[in-house]
Tab-separated table of C-alpha atoms and ligand atoms in Angstrom:
chain	number	residue	atom	x	y	z
R	1	UNK	CA	251.380	201.352	72.555
R	2	UNK	CA	251.756	204.013	69.846
R	3	UNK	CA	254.877	204.118	67.739
R	4	UNK	CA	257.821	205.457	69.660
R	5	UNK	CA	258.458	209.094	68.774
R	6	UNK	CA	261.700	210.896	68.615
R	7	UNK	CA	262.198	214.092	70.572
R	8	UNK	CA	258.519	214.695	71.325
R	9	UNK	CA	258.401	217.856	73.458
R	10	UNK	CA	262.112	217.415	74.197
R	11	UNK	CA	262.494	221.154	74.657
R	12	UNK	CA	260.571	220.748	77.932
R	13	UNK	CA	262.734	217.953	79.216
R	14	UNK	CA	265.151	220.015	81.256
R	15	UNK	CA	262.934	223.027	81.859
R	16	UNK	CA	259.970	221.119	83.282
R	17	UNK	CA	260.418	217.367	83.396
R	18	UNK	CA	257.064	216.770	85.062
R	19	UNK	CA	255.215	218.682	82.340
R	20	UNK	CA	257.251	216.831	79.747
R	21	UNK	CA	256.198	213.452	81.193
R	22	UNK	CA	252.585	214.592	81.576
R	23	UNK	CA	252.352	215.683	77.922
R	24	UNK	CA	253.986	212.503	76.727
R	25	UNK	CA	251.574	210.447	78.813
R	26	UNK	CA	248.616	212.330	77.305
R	27	UNK	CA	249.996	211.684	73.836
R	28	UNK	CA	251.243	208.097	74.155
R	29	UNK	CA	249.317	206.603	77.079
R	30	UNK	CA	250.269	204.605	80.172
R	31	UNK	CA	253.154	202.729	78.638
R	32	UNK	CA	255.402	204.105	75.970
R	33	UNK	CA	258.950	204.097	74.827
R	34	UNK	CA	260.667	207.442	74.558
R	35	UNK	CA	263.591	207.805	72.221
R	36	UNK	CA	265.121	211.205	72.496
R	37	UNK	CA	267.818	212.960	74.443
R	38	UNK	CA	267.654	209.995	76.824
R	39	UNK	CA	265.882	206.693	76.086
R	40	UNK	CA	263.403	205.243	78.528
R	41	UNK	CA	260.182	203.315	78.982
R	42	UNK	CA	257.484	205.208	80.839
R	43	UNK	CA	255.135	203.082	82.946
R	44	UNK	CA	251.929	204.292	84.531
R	45	UNK	CA	249.926	201.086	84.776
R	46	UNK	CA	249.661	200.114	88.469
R	47	UNK	CA	250.206	196.401	87.867
R	48	UNK	CA	253.462	197.101	86.052
R	49	UNK	CA	254.522	199.700	88.614
R	50	UNK	CA	253.993	197.109	91.325
R	51	UNK	CA	255.941	194.546	89.338
R	52	UNK	CA	258.902	196.952	89.115
R	53	UNK	CA	258.757	197.909	92.796
R	54	UNK	CA	258.534	194.303	93.971
R	55	UNK	CA	261.055	193.151	91.391
R	56	UNK	CA	263.714	195.722	92.299
R	57	UNK	CA	266.892	193.856	93.279
R	58	UNK	CA	266.024	190.630	91.438
R	59	UNK	CA	264.958	191.853	87.996
R	60	UNK	CA	265.445	195.624	88.198
R	61	UNK	CA	268.284	197.778	89.453
R	62	UNK	CA	268.153	201.309	90.866
R	63	UNK	CA	271.443	202.293	89.242
R	64	UNK	CA	270.238	203.969	86.039
R	65	UNK	CA	271.917	206.533	83.820
R	66	UNK	CA	269.401	209.112	84.984
R	67	UNK	CA	270.752	209.023	88.551
R	68	UNK	CA	274.363	209.222	87.422
R	69	UNK	CA	274.860	212.604	89.092
R	70	UNK	CA	273.321	211.352	92.323
R	71	UNK	CA	275.683	208.414	92.177
R	72	UNK	CA	278.674	210.738	91.649
R	73	UNK	CA	277.655	212.851	94.609
R	74	UNK	CA	276.613	210.101	97.008
R	75	UNK	CA	278.633	207.082	95.974
R	76	UNK	CA	277.528	203.467	95.868
R	77	UNK	CA	275.291	203.777	98.913
R	78	UNK	CA	272.202	202.004	100.216
R	79	UNK	CA	270.050	204.395	98.151
R	80	UNK	CA	271.208	203.265	94.711
R	81	UNK	CA	273.450	200.258	95.257
R	82	UNK	CA	272.992	196.907	93.533
R	83	UNK	CA	271.535	193.964	95.434
R	84	UNK	CA	274.836	192.353	96.516
R	85	UNK	CA	276.079	195.548	98.130
R	86	UNK	CA	272.668	196.685	99.318
R	87	UNK	CA	271.537	193.518	101.149
R	88	UNK	CA	274.048	193.404	104.040
R	89	UNK	CA	273.771	197.180	104.508
R	90	UNK	CA	270.006	197.200	104.659
R	91	UNK	CA	270.108	194.247	107.068
R	92	UNK	CA	272.532	196.114	109.266
R	93	UNK	CA	270.635	199.407	109.230
R	94	UNK	CA	267.083	198.000	109.502
R	95	UNK	CA	267.069	197.526	113.307
R	96	UNK	CA	267.993	201.191	113.877
R	97	UNK	CA	264.934	202.319	111.907
R	98	UNK	CA	262.203	200.163	113.440
R	99	UNK	CA	259.170	202.056	114.722
R	100	UNK	CA	260.215	201.325	118.317
R	101	UNK	CA	263.760	202.590	117.873
R	102	UNK	CA	262.583	205.627	115.918
R	103	UNK	CA	260.129	206.440	118.710
R	104	UNK	CA	262.937	206.272	121.263
R	105	UNK	CA	264.318	209.457	119.633
R	106	UNK	CA	261.115	211.346	120.417
R	107	UNK	CA	262.475	213.279	123.436
R	108	UNK	CA	265.597	214.357	121.545
R	109	UNK	CA	263.389	215.647	118.737
R	110	UNK	CA	261.284	217.653	121.193
R	111	UNK	CA	264.352	219.509	122.497
R	112	UNK	CA	265.141	220.819	119.017
R	113	UNK	CA	261.521	221.675	118.218
R	114	UNK	CA	261.303	223.706	121.445
R	115	UNK	CA	264.377	225.660	120.359
R	116	UNK	CA	262.737	226.368	116.990
R	117	UNK	CA	259.645	227.609	118.822
R	118	UNK	CA	261.874	229.978	120.840
R	119	UNK	CA	263.465	231.253	117.624
R	120	UNK	CA	260.079	231.935	116.037
R	121	UNK	CA	258.951	233.720	119.201
R	122	UNK	CA	262.018	235.912	119.052
R	123	UNK	CA	261.240	236.829	115.462
R	124	UNK	CA	257.646	237.691	116.266
R	125	UNK	CA	258.721	239.851	119.243
R	126	UNK	CA	255.785	242.105	120.075
R	127	UNK	CA	254.385	242.148	116.548
R	128	UNK	CA	250.908	240.752	115.942
R	129	UNK	CA	252.349	238.478	113.217
R	130	UNK	CA	255.192	238.348	110.761
R	131	UNK	CA	255.483	237.017	107.227
R	132	UNK	CA	258.382	234.724	106.489
R	133	UNK	CA	259.651	231.924	104.316
R	134	UNK	CA	259.106	228.885	106.569
R	135	UNK	CA	261.190	226.443	104.475
R	136	UNK	CA	264.570	227.449	105.972
R	137	UNK	CA	263.066	227.203	109.480
R	138	UNK	CA	262.094	223.556	108.948
R	139	UNK	CA	265.235	222.733	106.949
R	140	UNK	CA	267.313	223.920	109.899
R	141	UNK	CA	265.066	222.139	112.369
R	142	UNK	CA	265.408	218.795	110.568
R	143	UNK	CA	269.192	219.222	110.297
R	144	UNK	CA	269.221	219.866	114.041
R	145	UNK	CA	266.980	216.879	114.741
R	146	UNK	CA	269.296	214.736	112.618
R	147	UNK	CA	272.225	216.052	114.680
R	148	UNK	CA	270.532	214.974	117.907
R	149	UNK	CA	268.846	211.785	116.721
R	150	UNK	CA	271.758	210.459	114.687
R	151	UNK	CA	274.747	211.776	116.632
R	152	UNK	CA	273.501	213.166	119.955
R	153	UNK	CA	275.226	216.323	118.817
R	154	UNK	CA	274.218	219.927	118.705
R	155	UNK	CA	274.512	220.941	115.063
R	156	UNK	CA	273.539	224.529	115.840
R	157	UNK	CA	276.903	226.050	114.962
R	158	UNK	CA	277.186	223.959	111.790
R	159	UNK	CA	273.642	224.256	110.422
R	160	UNK	CA	274.570	227.043	107.959
R	161	UNK	CA	277.499	225.049	106.548
R	162	UNK	CA	275.551	221.805	106.286
R	163	UNK	CA	272.683	223.558	104.525
R	164	UNK	CA	275.144	225.176	102.114
R	165	UNK	CA	276.841	221.827	101.322
R	166	UNK	CA	273.526	220.037	100.871
R	167	UNK	CA	272.239	222.812	98.584
R	168	UNK	CA	275.434	222.609	96.508
R	169	UNK	CA	274.914	218.888	96.193
R	170	UNK	CA	271.341	219.375	95.067
R	171	UNK	CA	272.408	221.906	92.414
R	172	UNK	CA	274.904	219.388	91.080
R	173	UNK	CA	272.351	216.571	90.964
R	174	UNK	CA	269.935	218.887	89.123
R	175	UNK	CA	272.380	219.025	86.177
R	176	UNK	CA	271.188	216.927	83.233
R	177	UNK	CA	272.867	213.495	83.164
R	178	UNK	CA	274.777	214.093	79.912
R	179	UNK	CA	277.133	211.076	79.465
R	180	UNK	CA	280.565	212.640	78.998
R	181	UNK	CA	279.965	215.664	81.213
R	182	UNK	CA	278.500	213.527	83.997
R	183	UNK	CA	281.616	211.412	84.191
R	184	UNK	CA	283.014	212.648	87.515
R	185	UNK	CA	286.550	212.478	86.094
R	186	UNK	CA	285.768	215.010	83.361
R	187	UNK	CA	287.225	218.205	84.822
R	188	UNK	CA	284.168	220.434	84.375
R	189	UNK	CA	283.571	223.227	86.852
R	190	UNK	CA	280.485	221.385	88.134
R	191	UNK	CA	282.407	218.132	88.728
R	192	UNK	CA	285.278	219.889	90.473
R	193	UNK	CA	282.875	221.829	92.682
R	194	UNK	CA	280.936	218.633	93.456
R	195	UNK	CA	284.115	216.831	94.517
R	196	UNK	CA	285.189	219.696	96.779
R	197	UNK	CA	281.740	219.860	98.311
R	198	UNK	CA	281.563	216.092	98.823
R	199	UNK	CA	284.976	216.137	100.519
R	200	UNK	CA	283.776	218.782	102.984
R	201	UNK	CA	280.588	216.893	103.816
R	202	UNK	CA	282.454	213.624	104.232
R	203	UNK	CA	285.103	215.173	106.429
R	204	UNK	CA	282.373	216.715	108.631
R	205	UNK	CA	280.705	213.312	109.127
R	206	UNK	CA	284.060	211.529	109.499
R	207	UNK	CA	285.141	213.855	112.309
R	208	UNK	CA	281.919	213.123	114.212
R	209	UNK	CA	282.377	209.373	113.832
R	210	UNK	CA	286.049	209.525	114.863
R	211	UNK	CA	285.213	211.694	117.863
R	212	UNK	CA	282.569	209.182	118.925
R	213	UNK	CA	284.835	206.186	118.481
R	214	UNK	CA	287.692	207.721	120.430
R	215	UNK	CA	285.387	208.824	123.270
R	216	UNK	CA	284.628	205.174	123.990
R	217	UNK	CA	281.174	206.215	125.232
R	218	UNK	CA	278.197	204.193	124.001
R	219	UNK	CA	275.196	206.304	123.044
R	220	UNK	CA	271.767	204.988	122.193
R	221	UNK	CA	271.420	207.251	119.134
R	222	UNK	CA	271.422	206.168	115.530
R	223	UNK	CA	275.210	206.345	115.166
R	224	UNK	CA	275.664	204.431	118.422
R	225	UNK	CA	273.442	201.649	117.128
R	226	UNK	CA	275.090	201.562	113.718
R	227	UNK	CA	278.578	201.400	115.284
R	228	UNK	CA	277.449	198.609	117.592
R	229	UNK	CA	275.934	196.635	114.722
R	230	UNK	CA	279.014	197.140	112.491
R	231	UNK	CA	281.380	195.984	115.223
R	232	UNK	CA	279.330	192.820	115.708
R	233	UNK	CA	278.630	192.135	112.049
R	234	UNK	CA	281.171	190.464	109.813
R	235	UNK	CA	278.973	190.144	106.718
R	236	UNK	CA	279.252	193.790	105.728
R	237	UNK	CA	282.140	195.882	104.480
R	238	UNK	CA	280.653	198.910	106.174
R	239	UNK	CA	283.854	200.248	107.662
R	240	UNK	CA	286.004	203.375	107.292
R	241	UNK	CA	285.076	205.670	104.415
R	242	UNK	CA	282.194	203.422	103.332
R	243	UNK	CA	280.578	203.869	106.722
R	244	UNK	CA	281.067	207.645	106.526
R	245	UNK	CA	279.481	207.698	103.074
R	246	UNK	CA	276.540	205.609	104.257
R	247	UNK	CA	275.869	207.920	107.192
R	248	UNK	CA	276.065	210.898	104.833
R	249	UNK	CA	273.494	209.191	102.609
R	250	UNK	CA	271.123	208.825	105.522
R	251	UNK	CA	271.457	212.538	106.276
R	252	UNK	CA	270.706	213.438	102.666
R	253	UNK	CA	267.784	210.995	102.361
R	254	UNK	CA	266.259	212.080	105.646
R	255	UNK	CA	266.670	215.825	105.435
R	256	UNK	CA	264.930	217.575	102.531
R	257	UNK	CA	262.255	214.904	102.216
R	258	UNK	CA	261.021	215.437	105.752
R	259	UNK	CA	261.593	219.205	106.008
R	260	UNK	CA	259.814	219.928	102.726
R	261	UNK	CA	256.814	217.781	103.654
R	262	UNK	CA	256.368	219.817	106.847
R	263	UNK	CA	256.539	223.130	104.950
R	264	UNK	CA	254.139	221.889	102.271
R	265	UNK	CA	251.711	220.715	104.963
R	266	UNK	CA	251.603	224.167	106.553
R	267	UNK	CA	251.092	225.684	103.112
R	268	UNK	CA	248.116	223.413	102.391
R	269	UNK	CA	246.647	223.982	105.847
R	270	UNK	CA	246.573	227.741	105.303
R	271	UNK	CA	244.978	227.220	101.897
R	272	UNK	CA	242.324	224.894	103.339
R	273	UNK	CA	240.860	226.532	106.451
R	274	UNK	CA	238.374	223.713	107.149
R	275	UNK	CA	241.141	221.133	107.233
R	276	UNK	CA	243.267	223.448	109.355
R	277	UNK	CA	240.424	223.974	111.865
R	278	UNK	CA	239.801	220.244	112.138
R	279	UNK	CA	243.466	219.442	112.724
R	280	UNK	CA	243.859	222.270	115.246
R	281	UNK	CA	240.840	220.933	117.119
R	282	UNK	CA	242.308	217.440	117.214
R	283	UNK	CA	245.590	218.774	118.613
R	284	UNK	CA	243.934	221.117	121.128
R	285	UNK	CA	241.527	218.451	122.365
R	286	UNK	CA	244.325	215.950	122.837
R	287	UNK	CA	246.976	218.166	124.412
R	288	UNK	CA	245.881	221.767	124.954
R	289	UNK	CA	249.194	223.409	125.826
R	290	UNK	CA	250.505	220.285	127.600
R	291	UNK	CA	253.612	218.342	126.718
R	292	UNK	CA	252.606	215.809	124.008
R	293	UNK	CA	253.478	212.162	124.643
R	294	UNK	CA	254.743	209.989	121.805
R	295	UNK	CA	251.914	207.481	122.231
R	296	UNK	CA	249.202	210.111	121.945
R	297	UNK	CA	250.883	211.918	119.037
R	298	UNK	CA	251.030	208.689	117.089
R	299	UNK	CA	247.338	208.087	117.783
R	300	UNK	CA	246.199	211.366	116.164
R	301	UNK	CA	244.154	210.094	113.257
R	302	UNK	CA	243.473	213.306	111.392
R	303	UNK	CA	247.113	214.416	111.600
R	304	UNK	CA	248.070	211.127	109.998
R	305	UNK	CA	245.573	211.769	107.172
R	306	UNK	CA	246.829	215.349	106.712
R	307	UNK	CA	250.421	214.209	106.250
R	308	UNK	CA	249.379	211.424	103.903
R	309	UNK	CA	247.416	213.906	101.815
R	310	UNK	CA	250.394	216.277	101.578
R	311	UNK	CA	252.577	213.392	100.420
R	312	UNK	CA	249.939	212.465	97.849
R	313	UNK	CA	249.995	215.927	96.276
R	314	UNK	CA	253.702	216.626	96.701
R	315	UNK	CA	255.500	213.318	97.166
R	316	UNK	CA	259.097	214.136	98.098
R	317	UNK	CA	260.289	211.318	95.831
R	318	UNK	CA	258.353	212.326	92.725
R	319	UNK	CA	260.031	210.016	90.215
R	320	UNK	CA	261.391	206.463	90.325
R	321	UNK	CA	263.875	205.127	87.819
R	322	UNK	CA	264.936	201.515	87.323
R	323	UNK	CA	267.047	199.485	84.905
R	324	UNK	CA	266.101	196.004	83.684
R	325	UNK	CA	268.701	193.443	84.759
R	326	UNK	CA	267.751	190.911	82.073
R	327	UNK	CA	265.850	190.618	78.775
R	328	UNK	CA	262.171	190.257	79.642
R	329	UNK	CA	258.629	190.549	78.382
R	330	UNK	CA	257.172	193.627	79.988
R	331	UNK	CA	253.610	194.740	79.358
R	332	UNK	CA	253.560	192.486	76.283
R	333	UNK	CA	256.666	194.102	74.870
R	334	UNK	CA	260.196	192.745	74.659
R	335	UNK	CA	262.349	194.722	76.981
R	336	UNK	CA	266.110	194.428	76.534
R	337	UNK	CA	268.507	194.152	79.466
R	338	UNK	CA	269.664	197.607	80.671
R	339	UNK	CA	266.495	199.395	79.525
R	340	UNK	CA	265.576	202.389	81.687
R	341	UNK	CA	262.087	202.465	83.197
R	342	UNK	CA	260.434	205.518	84.721
R	343	UNK	CA	257.285	205.951	86.776
R	344	UNK	CA	256.076	208.951	88.719
R	345	UNK	CA	254.172	209.083	92.019
R	346	UNK	CA	253.412	212.695	91.164
R	347	UNK	CA	251.360	211.519	88.151
R	348	UNK	CA	249.927	208.356	89.761
R	349	UNK	CA	248.807	210.289	92.861
R	350	UNK	CA	246.921	212.800	90.712
R	351	UNK	CA	245.385	210.473	88.159
R	352	UNK	CA	241.666	211.231	87.718
R	353	UNK	CA	241.001	207.550	87.029
R	354	UNK	CA	242.421	206.590	90.429
R	355	UNK	CA	241.509	209.525	92.687
R	356	UNK	CA	238.283	211.438	93.058
R	357	UNK	CA	238.886	215.149	92.688
R	358	UNK	CA	242.657	214.588	92.678
R	359	UNK	CA	243.735	218.246	92.809
R	360	UNK	CA	241.760	218.885	96.018
R	361	UNK	CA	243.477	218.747	99.400
R	362	UNK	CA	241.156	216.323	101.178
R	363	UNK	CA	242.792	214.358	104.032
R	364	UNK	CA	239.440	212.620	104.694
R	365	UNK	CA	240.188	210.290	101.795
R	366	UNK	CA	242.692	208.552	104.101
R	367	UNK	CA	240.262	208.001	107.003
R	368	UNK	CA	239.846	204.285	107.801
R	369	UNK	CA	236.227	204.315	106.558
R	370	UNK	CA	237.402	205.546	103.119
R	371	UNK	CA	240.393	203.259	102.771
R	372	UNK	CA	238.502	200.822	100.527
R	373	UNK	CA	238.109	203.594	97.954
R	374	UNK	CA	241.876	203.843	97.503
R	375	UNK	CA	243.106	201.495	94.817
R	376	UNK	CA	245.921	199.210	95.950
R	377	UNK	CA	249.332	200.519	94.857
R	378	UNK	CA	247.991	203.911	93.775
R	379	UNK	CA	249.699	205.590	96.754
R	380	UNK	CA	253.473	205.147	96.948
R	381	UNK	CA	255.112	208.099	98.765
R	382	UNK	CA	257.625	205.782	100.457
R	383	UNK	CA	258.033	203.403	97.514
R	384	UNK	CA	257.449	199.680	97.942
R	385	UNK	CA	259.000	196.235	97.981
R	386	UNK	CA	262.406	195.550	99.480
R	387	UNK	CA	263.627	199.060	98.673
R	388	UNK	CA	260.838	200.811	100.607
R	389	UNK	CA	262.086	203.892	102.447
R	390	UNK	CA	264.037	202.735	105.501
R	391	UNK	CA	263.283	206.003	107.325
R	392	UNK	CA	259.511	206.021	106.962
R	393	UNK	CA	258.766	205.566	110.688
R	394	UNK	CA	261.397	208.115	111.658
R	395	UNK	CA	260.013	210.591	109.112
R	396	UNK	CA	256.400	210.164	110.205
R	397	UNK	CA	257.357	210.635	113.870
R	398	UNK	CA	259.480	213.725	113.131
R	399	UNK	CA	256.752	215.312	111.030
R	400	UNK	CA	253.965	214.532	113.496
R	401	UNK	CA	255.671	215.810	116.631
R	402	UNK	CA	256.922	218.921	114.797
R	403	UNK	CA	253.440	219.807	113.558
R	404	UNK	CA	251.835	219.151	116.946
R	405	UNK	CA	254.276	221.311	118.893
R	406	UNK	CA	254.371	224.114	116.326
R	407	UNK	CA	250.579	224.230	115.968
R	408	UNK	CA	250.154	224.262	119.746
R	409	UNK	CA	252.031	227.568	119.816
R	410	UNK	CA	251.436	229.335	116.493
R	411	UNK	CA	248.787	230.104	113.963
R	412	UNK	CA	249.907	230.088	110.338
R	413	UNK	CA	248.307	232.555	107.940
R	414	UNK	CA	247.915	232.432	104.191
R	415	UNK	CA	249.982	234.978	102.305
R	416	UNK	CA	247.695	235.721	99.363
R	417	UNK	CA	250.510	237.419	97.430
R	418	UNK	CA	252.587	234.241	97.472
R	419	UNK	CA	252.618	231.439	94.897
R	420	UNK	CA	255.075	228.559	95.270
R	421	UNK	CA	257.271	227.726	92.269
R	422	UNK	CA	257.363	223.966	92.453
R	423	UNK	CA	260.637	222.369	91.430
R	424	UNK	CA	261.184	218.664	90.788
R	425	UNK	CA	264.735	217.995	91.850
R	426	UNK	CA	266.097	215.217	94.137
R	427	UNK	CA	262.923	216.018	96.062
R	428	UNK	CA	259.876	218.129	95.327
R	429	UNK	CA	260.465	221.602	96.728
R	430	UNK	CA	259.430	225.179	96.179
R	431	UNK	CA	262.129	227.293	94.525
R	432	UNK	CA	260.863	230.464	96.159
R	433	UNK	CA	260.269	228.772	99.515
R	434	UNK	CA	256.937	228.702	101.347
R	435	UNK	CA	255.933	232.158	102.511
R	436	UNK	CA	253.392	232.284	105.330
R	437	UNK	CA	252.317	234.580	108.122
R	438	UNK	CA	253.046	233.372	111.672
R	439	UNK	CA	251.106	234.599	114.676
R	440	UNK	CA	251.401	233.624	118.345
R	441	UNK	CA	248.304	231.770	119.532
R	442	UNK	CA	246.596	233.536	122.372
K	1	HEM	C1	258.774	212.399	104.181
K	1	HEM	C2	259.937	211.806	104.266
K	1	HEM	C3	260.462	210.761	103.316
K	1	HEM	C4	259.964	210.354	102.101
K	1	HEM	C5	258.722	210.842	101.378
K	1	HEM	C6	260.857	209.322	101.610
K	1	HEM	C7	260.667	208.630	100.426
K	1	HEM	C8	261.463	207.588	100.004
K	1	HEM	C9	261.205	206.780	98.837
K	1	HEM	C10	260.039	206.940	97.889
K	1	HEM	C11	262.190	205.860	98.743
K	1	HEM	C12	262.320	204.770	97.679
K	1	HEM	C13	262.926	205.312	96.417
K	1	HEM	C14	263.012	204.269	95.327
K	1	HEM	O1	262.550	203.150	95.492
K	1	HEM	O2	263.541	204.606	94.249
K	1	HEM	C15	263.098	206.090	99.845
K	1	HEM	C16	264.230	205.350	100.075
K	1	HEM	C17	265.074	205.598	101.123
K	1	HEM	N1	264.892	206.492	102.155
K	1	HEM	FE1	263.343	207.743	102.403
K	1	HEM	N2	261.869	209.153	102.516
K	1	HEM	C18	261.662	209.999	103.580
K	1	HEM	C19	262.423	210.105	104.728
K	1	HEM	C20	263.549	209.352	104.992
K	1	HEM	C21	264.304	209.390	106.212
K	1	HEM	C22	263.957	210.229	107.443
K	1	HEM	C23	265.376	208.550	106.042
K	1	HEM	C24	266.485	208.209	106.970
K	1	HEM	C25	266.996	208.957	107.830
K	1	HEM	C26	265.267	207.969	104.724
K	1	HEM	C27	266.159	207.076	104.180
K	1	HEM	C28	265.964	206.397	103.003
K	1	HEM	C29	266.894	205.397	102.487
K	1	HEM	C30	268.208	204.985	103.113
K	1	HEM	C31	266.337	204.883	101.309
K	1	HEM	C32	266.905	203.794	100.412
K	1	HEM	C33	266.327	202.480	100.891
K	1	HEM	C34	266.796	201.272	100.113
K	1	HEM	O3	266.986	201.354	98.898
K	1	HEM	O4	266.911	200.221	100.748
K	1	HEM	N3	264.141	208.477	104.125
K	1	HEM	N4	262.624	207.142	100.604
């Protein structure tokens, strides 16, 4: 490890954090200590990354200074909570997110996707095609799917508000985590706005939960299962406002991540006609224009590879931060308790030493016959260890059925004039959306 440097390329830190990390990695290698506007250890070595992922809870915590704003906005939830708080919650929520239970939401998802197809058809009218930003279409769709899958509720009327509140929250989290200003009790404009916004979101979720409880009806949706588990479980404190906050966290974690991955996939398909053709063929051969069954959708091999490849190039969770819970020797260096550690899927997934032709969009690399060529732990879109994404089955199902149904009906066209402006925020998204042409398939 080279000597730690002060403020190397700090000017880039807030403007382009990914570039900043990339340049520092080029300069200082796969493990370095950064002392600057914030102090952290950067880790890129897969063995160490694995150690941190597997050691999260016991030796590492997710509650770092860098996610202070996220913590302010989302509270002490399953996403960032410490082990003692996290364990009973994860245990309680796990059964609702098994593959089987996630698949049981398939029909509800299809209802909302069909409505999105109707909306797109209305926009096309009798035109040959139209050019549009597809991101809001899939953001709305995923909010609507969440409404159905989580609450058996039509969010249609509320989609605009929810999107607005979630966007406000994202803007707040994008603020740099400057110690005094990020204290939620400091009356800055940003903090006051965040609190107002959080109150609105919480009251929206609270009303739904109250309405459900007072109806006395048992639904087999996500909320129904969570309420059933909480009423039977005595180990957890997941009641009242804590329950509301937890449900809100699930909405946040499951929304942008999934919606953005769908939009990015369509973007890459239009940029890679051979991949697009191959996927379209797989879908057409399996279903034609027939209603797709969950079993068959989940068996589509190339679709699986396509989604994996999108998440390699644009992993929704592009950065992981952890804090050491004790003094330790880490990569032959003494690491003090409370040191911040950073590693980045966005850099690991594009490392020339780990991936052949890493900038190319090549889903074939995930085919079973090529699996041996992928180095263990070099692909971490859903994280790893005990804190692996709880919604990974749900997300994969949502993304697969959406792509199948949408690609059965429409052809997406590259808009040569468009270039996405990639932004690394809570998730990886395009600031100027994803502009594509959409044409009805004949
Ligand atoms: C493409 C979609 C998604 C991606 C790429 C993704 C990615 C991730 C990653 C990387 C983590 C671990 C972060 C870390 O260790 O620091 C995570 C955690 C989490 N995700 Fe997802 N996620 C997606 C969809 C979802 C969905 C649909 C839900 C639920 C509705 C969800 C709920 C969560 C929760 C609750 C955690 C925290 C788990 C814990 O700490 O125990 N995610 N996600």
